[in-house]
mmCIF file with all atom_site columns, C-alpha atoms in Angstrom:
data_model
loop_
_atom_site.group_PDB
_atom_site.id
_atom_site.type_symbol
_atom_site.label_atom_id
_atom_site.label_alt_id
_atom_site.label_comp_id
_atom_site.label_asym_id
_atom_site.label_entity_id
_atom_site.label_seq_id
_atom_site.pdbx_PDB_ins_code
_atom_site.Cartn_x
_atom_site.Cartn_y
_atom_site.Cartn_z
_atom_site.occupancy
_atom_site.B_iso_or_equiv
_atom_site.pdbx_formal_charge
_atom_site.auth_seq_id
_atom_site.auth_comp_id
_atom_site.auth_asym_id
_atom_site.auth_atom_id
_atom_site.pdbx_PDB_model_num
ATOM 1   C CA . UNK A 1 1   ? 18.613  -4.844  6.977   1.00 0.00 ? 1   UNK A CA 1
ATOM 2   C CA . UNK A 1 2   ? 19.790  -2.121  9.350   1.00 0.00 ? 2   UNK A CA 1
ATOM 3   C CA . UNK A 1 3   ? 22.785  -1.471  7.108   1.00 0.00 ? 3   UNK A CA 1
ATOM 4   C CA . UNK A 1 4   ? 20.577  -1.260  4.013   1.00 0.00 ? 4   UNK A CA 1
ATOM 5   C CA . UNK A 1 5   ? 18.226  1.150   5.803   1.00 0.00 ? 5   UNK A CA 1
ATOM 6   C CA . UNK A 1 6   ? 21.147  3.331   6.866   1.00 0.00 ? 6   UNK A CA 1
ATOM 7   C CA . UNK A 1 7   ? 22.525  3.429   3.310   1.00 0.00 ? 7   UNK A CA 1
ATOM 8   C CA . UNK A 1 8   ? 19.069  4.334   1.965   1.00 0.00 ? 8   UNK A CA 1
ATOM 9   C CA . UNK A 1 9   ? 18.598  7.138   4.515   1.00 0.00 ? 9   UNK A CA 1
ATOM 10  C CA . UNK A 1 10  ? 22.005  8.567   3.648   1.00 0.00 ? 10  UNK A CA 1
ATOM 11  C CA . UNK A 1 11  ? 21.119  8.501   -0.059  1.00 0.00 ? 11  UNK A CA 1
ATOM 12  C CA . UNK A 1 12  ? 23.632  5.870   -1.151  1.00 0.00 ? 12  UNK A CA 1
ATOM 13  C CA . UNK A 1 13  ? 21.173  3.225   -2.443  1.00 0.00 ? 13  UNK A CA 1
ATOM 14  C CA . UNK A 1 14  ? 17.621  2.968   -3.792  1.00 0.00 ? 14  UNK A CA 1
ATOM 15  C CA . UNK A 1 15  ? 15.311  0.062   -2.938  1.00 0.00 ? 15  UNK A CA 1
ATOM 16  C CA . UNK A 1 16  ? 12.692  -1.091  -5.450  1.00 0.00 ? 16  UNK A CA 1
ATOM 17  C CA . UNK A 1 17  ? 9.907   -3.536  -4.590  1.00 0.00 ? 17  UNK A CA 1
ATOM 18  C CA . UNK A 1 18  ? 7.568   -5.646  -6.690  1.00 0.00 ? 18  UNK A CA 1
ATOM 19  C CA . UNK A 1 19  ? 4.904   -8.088  -5.512  1.00 0.00 ? 19  UNK A CA 1
ATOM 20  C CA . UNK A 1 20  ? 3.783   -11.191 -7.399  1.00 0.00 ? 20  UNK A CA 1
ATOM 21  C CA . UNK A 1 21  ? 0.363   -12.747 -6.725  1.00 0.00 ? 21  UNK A CA 1
ATOM 22  C CA . UNK A 1 22  ? 0.707   -16.532 -6.265  1.00 0.00 ? 22  UNK A CA 1
ATOM 23  C CA . UNK A 1 23  ? -3.044  -17.015 -5.706  1.00 0.00 ? 23  UNK A CA 1
ATOM 24  C CA . UNK A 1 24  ? -4.814  -18.766 -2.842  1.00 0.00 ? 24  UNK A CA 1
ATOM 25  C CA . UNK A 1 25  ? -3.334  -22.204 -2.083  1.00 0.00 ? 25  UNK A CA 1
ATOM 26  C CA . UNK A 1 26  ? -5.861  -25.045 -2.266  1.00 0.00 ? 26  UNK A CA 1
ATOM 27  C CA . UNK A 1 27  ? -4.537  -26.413 1.047   1.00 0.00 ? 27  UNK A CA 1
ATOM 28  C CA . UNK A 1 28  ? -5.477  -23.127 2.751   1.00 0.00 ? 28  UNK A CA 1
ATOM 29  C CA . UNK A 1 29  ? -9.021  -23.315 1.349   1.00 0.00 ? 29  UNK A CA 1
ATOM 30  C CA . UNK A 1 30  ? -9.396  -26.956 2.376   1.00 0.00 ? 30  UNK A CA 1
ATOM 31  C CA . UNK A 1 31  ? -8.188  -26.238 5.922   1.00 0.00 ? 31  UNK A CA 1
ATOM 32  C CA . UNK A 1 32  ? -10.647 -23.329 6.238   1.00 0.00 ? 32  UNK A CA 1
ATOM 33  C CA . UNK A 1 33  ? -13.508 -25.586 5.089   1.00 0.00 ? 33  UNK A CA 1
ATOM 34  C CA . UNK A 1 34  ? -12.572 -28.376 7.517   1.00 0.00 ? 34  UNK A CA 1
ATOM 35  C CA . UNK A 1 35  ? -12.389 -26.056 10.505  1.00 0.00 ? 35  UNK A CA 1
ATOM 36  C CA . UNK A 1 36  ? -15.542 -24.211 9.487   1.00 0.00 ? 36  UNK A CA 1
ATOM 37  C CA . UNK A 1 37  ? -13.757 -20.861 9.473   1.00 0.00 ? 37  UNK A CA 1
ATOM 38  C CA . UNK A 1 38  ? -15.603 -19.576 6.457   1.00 0.00 ? 38  UNK A CA 1
ATOM 39  C CA . UNK A 1 39  ? -14.102 -17.797 3.498   1.00 0.00 ? 39  UNK A CA 1
ATOM 40  C CA . UNK A 1 40  ? -10.404 -16.930 3.654   1.00 0.00 ? 40  UNK A CA 1
ATOM 41  C CA . UNK A 1 41  ? -9.344  -15.723 0.231   1.00 0.00 ? 41  UNK A CA 1
ATOM 42  C CA . UNK A 1 42  ? -6.123  -13.930 1.147   1.00 0.00 ? 42  UNK A CA 1
ATOM 43  C CA . UNK A 1 43  ? -3.632  -14.657 -1.639  1.00 0.00 ? 43  UNK A CA 1
ATOM 44  C CA . UNK A 1 44  ? 0.000   -15.493 -1.102  1.00 0.00 ? 44  UNK A CA 1
ATOM 45  C CA . UNK A 1 45  ? 2.176   -12.595 -2.237  1.00 0.00 ? 45  UNK A CA 1
ATOM 46  C CA . UNK A 1 46  ? 5.845   -12.988 -3.009  1.00 0.00 ? 46  UNK A CA 1
ATOM 47  C CA . UNK A 1 47  ? 7.928   -9.863  -2.520  1.00 0.00 ? 47  UNK A CA 1
ATOM 48  C CA . UNK A 1 48  ? 10.899  -9.252  -4.794  1.00 0.00 ? 48  UNK A CA 1
ATOM 49  C CA . UNK A 1 49  ? 13.254  -6.461  -3.810  1.00 0.00 ? 49  UNK A CA 1
ATOM 50  C CA . UNK A 1 50  ? 16.034  -4.891  -5.809  1.00 0.00 ? 50  UNK A CA 1
ATOM 51  C CA . UNK A 1 51  ? 18.757  -2.696  -4.330  1.00 0.00 ? 51  UNK A CA 1
ATOM 52  C CA . UNK A 1 52  ? 20.720  -0.385  -6.633  1.00 0.00 ? 52  UNK A CA 1
ATOM 53  C CA . UNK A 1 53  ? 23.493  2.024   -5.882  1.00 0.00 ? 53  UNK A CA 1
ATOM 54  C CA . UNK A 1 54  ? 22.407  5.628   -6.408  1.00 0.00 ? 54  UNK A CA 1
ATOM 55  C CA . UNK A 1 55  ? 24.231  7.333   -9.262  1.00 0.00 ? 55  UNK A CA 1
ATOM 56  C CA . UNK A 1 56  ? 24.084  10.698  -11.009 1.00 0.00 ? 56  UNK A CA 1
ATOM 57  C CA . UNK A 1 57  ? 21.575  9.198   -13.439 1.00 0.00 ? 57  UNK A CA 1
ATOM 58  C CA . UNK A 1 58  ? 19.200  8.196   -10.620 1.00 0.00 ? 58  UNK A CA 1
ATOM 59  C CA . UNK A 1 59  ? 20.045  10.991  -8.204  1.00 0.00 ? 59  UNK A CA 1
ATOM 60  C CA . UNK A 1 60  ? 16.685  12.775  -8.332  1.00 0.00 ? 60  UNK A CA 1
ATOM 61  C CA . UNK A 1 61  ? 14.700  9.765   -9.596  1.00 0.00 ? 61  UNK A CA 1
ATOM 62  C CA . UNK A 1 62  ? 14.213  11.671  -12.849 1.00 0.00 ? 62  UNK A CA 1
ATOM 63  C CA . UNK A 1 63  ? 13.063  9.909   -16.003 1.00 0.00 ? 63  UNK A CA 1
ATOM 64  C CA . UNK A 1 64  ? 12.638  12.118  -19.109 1.00 0.00 ? 64  UNK A CA 1
ATOM 65  C CA . UNK A 1 65  ? 10.145  9.722   -20.736 1.00 0.00 ? 65  UNK A CA 1
ATOM 66  C CA . UNK A 1 66  ? 7.924   9.696   -17.656 1.00 0.00 ? 66  UNK A CA 1
ATOM 67  C CA . UNK A 1 67  ? 8.276   13.471  -17.295 1.00 0.00 ? 67  UNK A CA 1
ATOM 68  C CA . UNK A 1 68  ? 6.951   14.191  -20.788 1.00 0.00 ? 68  UNK A CA 1
ATOM 69  C CA . UNK A 1 69  ? 4.285   11.462  -20.977 1.00 0.00 ? 69  UNK A CA 1
ATOM 70  C CA . UNK A 1 70  ? 2.745   11.929  -17.518 1.00 0.00 ? 70  UNK A CA 1
ATOM 71  C CA . UNK A 1 71  ? -0.228  14.290  -17.739 1.00 0.00 ? 71  UNK A CA 1
ATOM 72  C CA . UNK A 1 72  ? -0.142  17.728  -16.103 1.00 0.00 ? 72  UNK A CA 1
ATOM 73  C CA . UNK A 1 73  ? 2.925   17.213  -13.929 1.00 0.00 ? 73  UNK A CA 1
ATOM 74  C CA . UNK A 1 74  ? 1.225   14.578  -11.779 1.00 0.00 ? 74  UNK A CA 1
ATOM 75  C CA . UNK A 1 75  ? 4.621   12.867  -11.378 1.00 0.00 ? 75  UNK A CA 1
ATOM 76  C CA . UNK A 1 76  ? 5.804   15.661  -9.102  1.00 0.00 ? 76  UNK A CA 1
ATOM 77  C CA . UNK A 1 77  ? 2.753   15.613  -6.832  1.00 0.00 ? 77  UNK A CA 1
ATOM 78  C CA . UNK A 1 78  ? 1.563   12.885  -4.503  1.00 0.00 ? 78  UNK A CA 1
ATOM 79  C CA . UNK A 1 79  ? -0.287  10.269  -6.495  1.00 0.00 ? 79  UNK A CA 1
ATOM 80  C CA . UNK A 1 80  ? -3.801  9.523   -5.381  1.00 0.00 ? 80  UNK A CA 1
ATOM 81  C CA . UNK A 1 81  ? -5.258  6.043   -5.214  1.00 0.00 ? 81  UNK A CA 1
ATOM 82  C CA . UNK A 1 82  ? -7.669  5.374   -8.040  1.00 0.00 ? 82  UNK A CA 1
ATOM 83  C CA . UNK A 1 83  ? -11.268 5.444   -6.847  1.00 0.00 ? 83  UNK A CA 1
ATOM 84  C CA . UNK A 1 84  ? -12.662 1.967   -6.391  1.00 0.00 ? 84  UNK A CA 1
ATOM 85  C CA . UNK A 1 85  ? -12.722 -1.087  -4.177  1.00 0.00 ? 85  UNK A CA 1
ATOM 86  C CA . UNK A 1 86  ? -9.697  -2.922  -2.813  1.00 0.00 ? 86  UNK A CA 1
ATOM 87  C CA . UNK A 1 87  ? -9.399  -6.028  -0.649  1.00 0.00 ? 87  UNK A CA 1
ATOM 88  C CA . UNK A 1 88  ? -6.810  -7.930  1.345   1.00 0.00 ? 88  UNK A CA 1
ATOM 89  C CA . UNK A 1 89  ? -8.831  -11.157 1.264   1.00 0.00 ? 89  UNK A CA 1
ATOM 90  C CA . UNK A 1 90  ? -10.770 -10.522 4.462   1.00 0.00 ? 90  UNK A CA 1
ATOM 91  C CA . UNK A 1 91  ? -12.037 -6.947  4.356   1.00 0.00 ? 91  UNK A CA 1
ATOM 92  C CA . UNK A 1 92  ? -13.201 -4.857  1.372   1.00 0.00 ? 92  UNK A CA 1
ATOM 93  C CA . UNK A 1 93  ? -11.956 -1.254  1.403   1.00 0.00 ? 93  UNK A CA 1
ATOM 94  C CA . UNK A 1 94  ? -12.927 1.829   -0.564  1.00 0.00 ? 94  UNK A CA 1
ATOM 95  C CA . UNK A 1 95  ? -10.292 4.366   -1.579  1.00 0.00 ? 95  UNK A CA 1
ATOM 96  C CA . UNK A 1 96  ? -10.744 7.742   0.106   1.00 0.00 ? 96  UNK A CA 1
ATOM 97  C CA . UNK A 1 97  ? -8.872  11.015  -0.266  1.00 0.00 ? 97  UNK A CA 1
ATOM 98  C CA . UNK A 1 98  ? -8.805  13.596  2.521   1.00 0.00 ? 98  UNK A CA 1
ATOM 99  C CA . UNK A 1 99  ? -8.699  16.990  0.810   1.00 0.00 ? 99  UNK A CA 1
ATOM 100 C CA . UNK A 1 100 ? -8.044  18.858  4.054   1.00 0.00 ? 100 UNK A CA 1
ATOM 101 C CA . UNK A 1 101 ? -4.461  17.667  4.326   1.00 0.00 ? 101 UNK A CA 1
ATOM 102 C CA . UNK A 1 102 ? -4.001  15.745  1.057   1.00 0.00 ? 102 UNK A CA 1
ATOM 103 C CA . UNK A 1 103 ? -3.788  12.199  2.392   1.00 0.00 ? 103 UNK A CA 1
ATOM 104 C CA . UNK A 1 104 ? -4.760  8.901   0.773   1.00 0.00 ? 104 UNK A CA 1
ATOM 105 C CA . UNK A 1 105 ? -6.753  6.447   2.835   1.00 0.00 ? 105 UNK A CA 1
ATOM 106 C CA . UNK A 1 106 ? -8.674  3.200   2.807   1.00 0.00 ? 106 UNK A CA 1
ATOM 107 C CA . UNK A 1 107 ? -12.133 3.133   4.382   1.00 0.00 ? 107 UNK A CA 1
ATOM 108 C CA . UNK A 1 108 ? -13.407 -0.364  5.352   1.00 0.00 ? 108 UNK A CA 1
ATOM 109 C CA . UNK A 1 109 ? -16.714 -1.186  3.630   1.00 0.00 ? 109 UNK A CA 1
ATOM 110 C CA . UNK A 1 110 ? -17.492 -4.727  4.831   1.00 0.00 ? 110 UNK A CA 1
ATOM 111 C CA . UNK A 1 111 ? -16.072 -8.195  5.280   1.00 0.00 ? 111 UNK A CA 1
ATOM 112 C CA . UNK A 1 112 ? -15.360 -10.031 2.021   1.00 0.00 ? 112 UNK A CA 1
ATOM 113 C CA . UNK A 1 113 ? -17.778 -12.840 2.861   1.00 0.00 ? 113 UNK A CA 1
ATOM 114 C CA . UNK A 1 114 ? -20.632 -10.388 3.503   1.00 0.00 ? 114 UNK A CA 1
ATOM 115 C CA . UNK A 1 115 ? -19.713 -8.412  0.393   1.00 0.00 ? 115 UNK A CA 1
ATOM 116 C CA . UNK A 1 116 ? -19.901 -11.500 -1.845  1.00 0.00 ? 116 UNK A CA 1
ATOM 117 C CA . UNK A 1 117 ? -23.231 -12.606 -0.357  1.00 0.00 ? 117 UNK A CA 1
ATOM 118 C CA . UNK A 1 118 ? -24.835 -9.160  -0.581  1.00 0.00 ? 118 UNK A CA 1
ATOM 119 C CA . UNK A 1 119 ? -27.679 -8.887  -3.126  1.00 0.00 ? 119 UNK A CA 1
ATOM 120 C CA . UNK A 1 120 ? -27.080 -5.121  -3.427  1.00 0.00 ? 120 UNK A CA 1
ATOM 121 C CA . UNK A 1 121 ? -23.621 -5.473  -5.016  1.00 0.00 ? 121 UNK A CA 1
ATOM 122 C CA . UNK A 1 122 ? -23.608 -6.208  -8.748  1.00 0.00 ? 122 UNK A CA 1
ATOM 123 C CA . UNK A 1 123 ? -22.146 -9.512  -9.973  1.00 0.00 ? 123 UNK A CA 1
ATOM 124 C CA . UNK A 1 124 ? -19.510 -7.884  -12.212 1.00 0.00 ? 124 UNK A CA 1
ATOM 125 C CA . UNK A 1 125 ? -18.108 -5.982  -9.209  1.00 0.00 ? 125 UNK A CA 1
ATOM 126 C CA . UNK A 1 126 ? -17.884 -9.248  -7.245  1.00 0.00 ? 126 UNK A CA 1
ATOM 127 C CA . UNK A 1 127 ? -16.144 -10.977 -10.156 1.00 0.00 ? 127 UNK A CA 1
ATOM 128 C CA . UNK A 1 128 ? -13.670 -8.114  -10.484 1.00 0.00 ? 128 UNK A CA 1
ATOM 129 C CA . UNK A 1 129 ? -12.736 -8.341  -6.778  1.00 0.00 ? 129 UNK A CA 1
ATOM 130 C CA . UNK A 1 130 ? -12.274 -12.126 -6.976  1.00 0.00 ? 130 UNK A CA 1
ATOM 131 C CA . UNK A 1 131 ? -10.165 -11.790 -10.148 1.00 0.00 ? 131 UNK A CA 1
ATOM 132 C CA . UNK A 1 132 ? -7.870  -9.368  -8.339  1.00 0.00 ? 132 UNK A CA 1
ATOM 133 C CA . UNK A 1 133 ? -7.372  -11.883 -5.540  1.00 0.00 ? 133 UNK A CA 1
ATOM 134 C CA . UNK A 1 134 ? -6.687  -14.849 -7.808  1.00 0.00 ? 134 UNK A CA 1
ATOM 135 C CA . UNK A 1 135 ? -4.761  -13.485 -10.779 1.00 0.00 ? 135 UNK A CA 1
ATOM 136 C CA . UNK A 1 136 ? -3.777  -9.807  -10.769 1.00 0.00 ? 136 UNK A CA 1
ATOM 137 C CA . UNK A 1 137 ? -0.828  -8.276  -9.017  1.00 0.00 ? 137 UNK A CA 1
ATOM 138 C CA . UNK A 1 138 ? -1.876  -6.474  -5.841  1.00 0.00 ? 138 UNK A CA 1
ATOM 139 C CA . UNK A 1 139 ? -2.745  -2.785  -5.898  1.00 0.00 ? 139 UNK A CA 1
ATOM 140 C CA . UNK A 1 140 ? -2.023  -2.137  -2.236  1.00 0.00 ? 140 UNK A CA 1
ATOM 141 C CA . UNK A 1 141 ? 0.182   -4.311  -0.026  1.00 0.00 ? 141 UNK A CA 1
ATOM 142 C CA . UNK A 1 142 ? 0.432   -4.175  3.775   1.00 0.00 ? 142 UNK A CA 1
ATOM 143 C CA . UNK A 1 143 ? 3.345   -6.242  5.043   1.00 0.00 ? 143 UNK A CA 1
ATOM 144 C CA . UNK A 1 144 ? 2.812   -7.931  8.396   1.00 0.00 ? 144 UNK A CA 1
#
């Protein structure tokens, strides 16, 4: 991995990552119930990485199709996180953008268990969060 990092820093290779949501294993749920740990809905994510040699075609990471179809030159600026709620299976976060220095961030809202039990939160929002955990590919991934 140190060699791959060195080649990437020197501009010889590009590394692409994709994450696949495998869902929450039933054994993990059963173990949490037996031990009385409460709700642990963190899905298992499988990381797939692809390493490609950098060429003249990929030198500046330029794609003509993306250049002409992306609205208002957003491709060339830092992309902001879409407003909304995100979760890692334990904590629910809200996307935040700091205009002062142009940084994306995630502000913790509450624990997932408290969020799902809250009468203030609408049912469709709860269903959307649970669907993201069980089926959809992750929006934000923090590797531990």
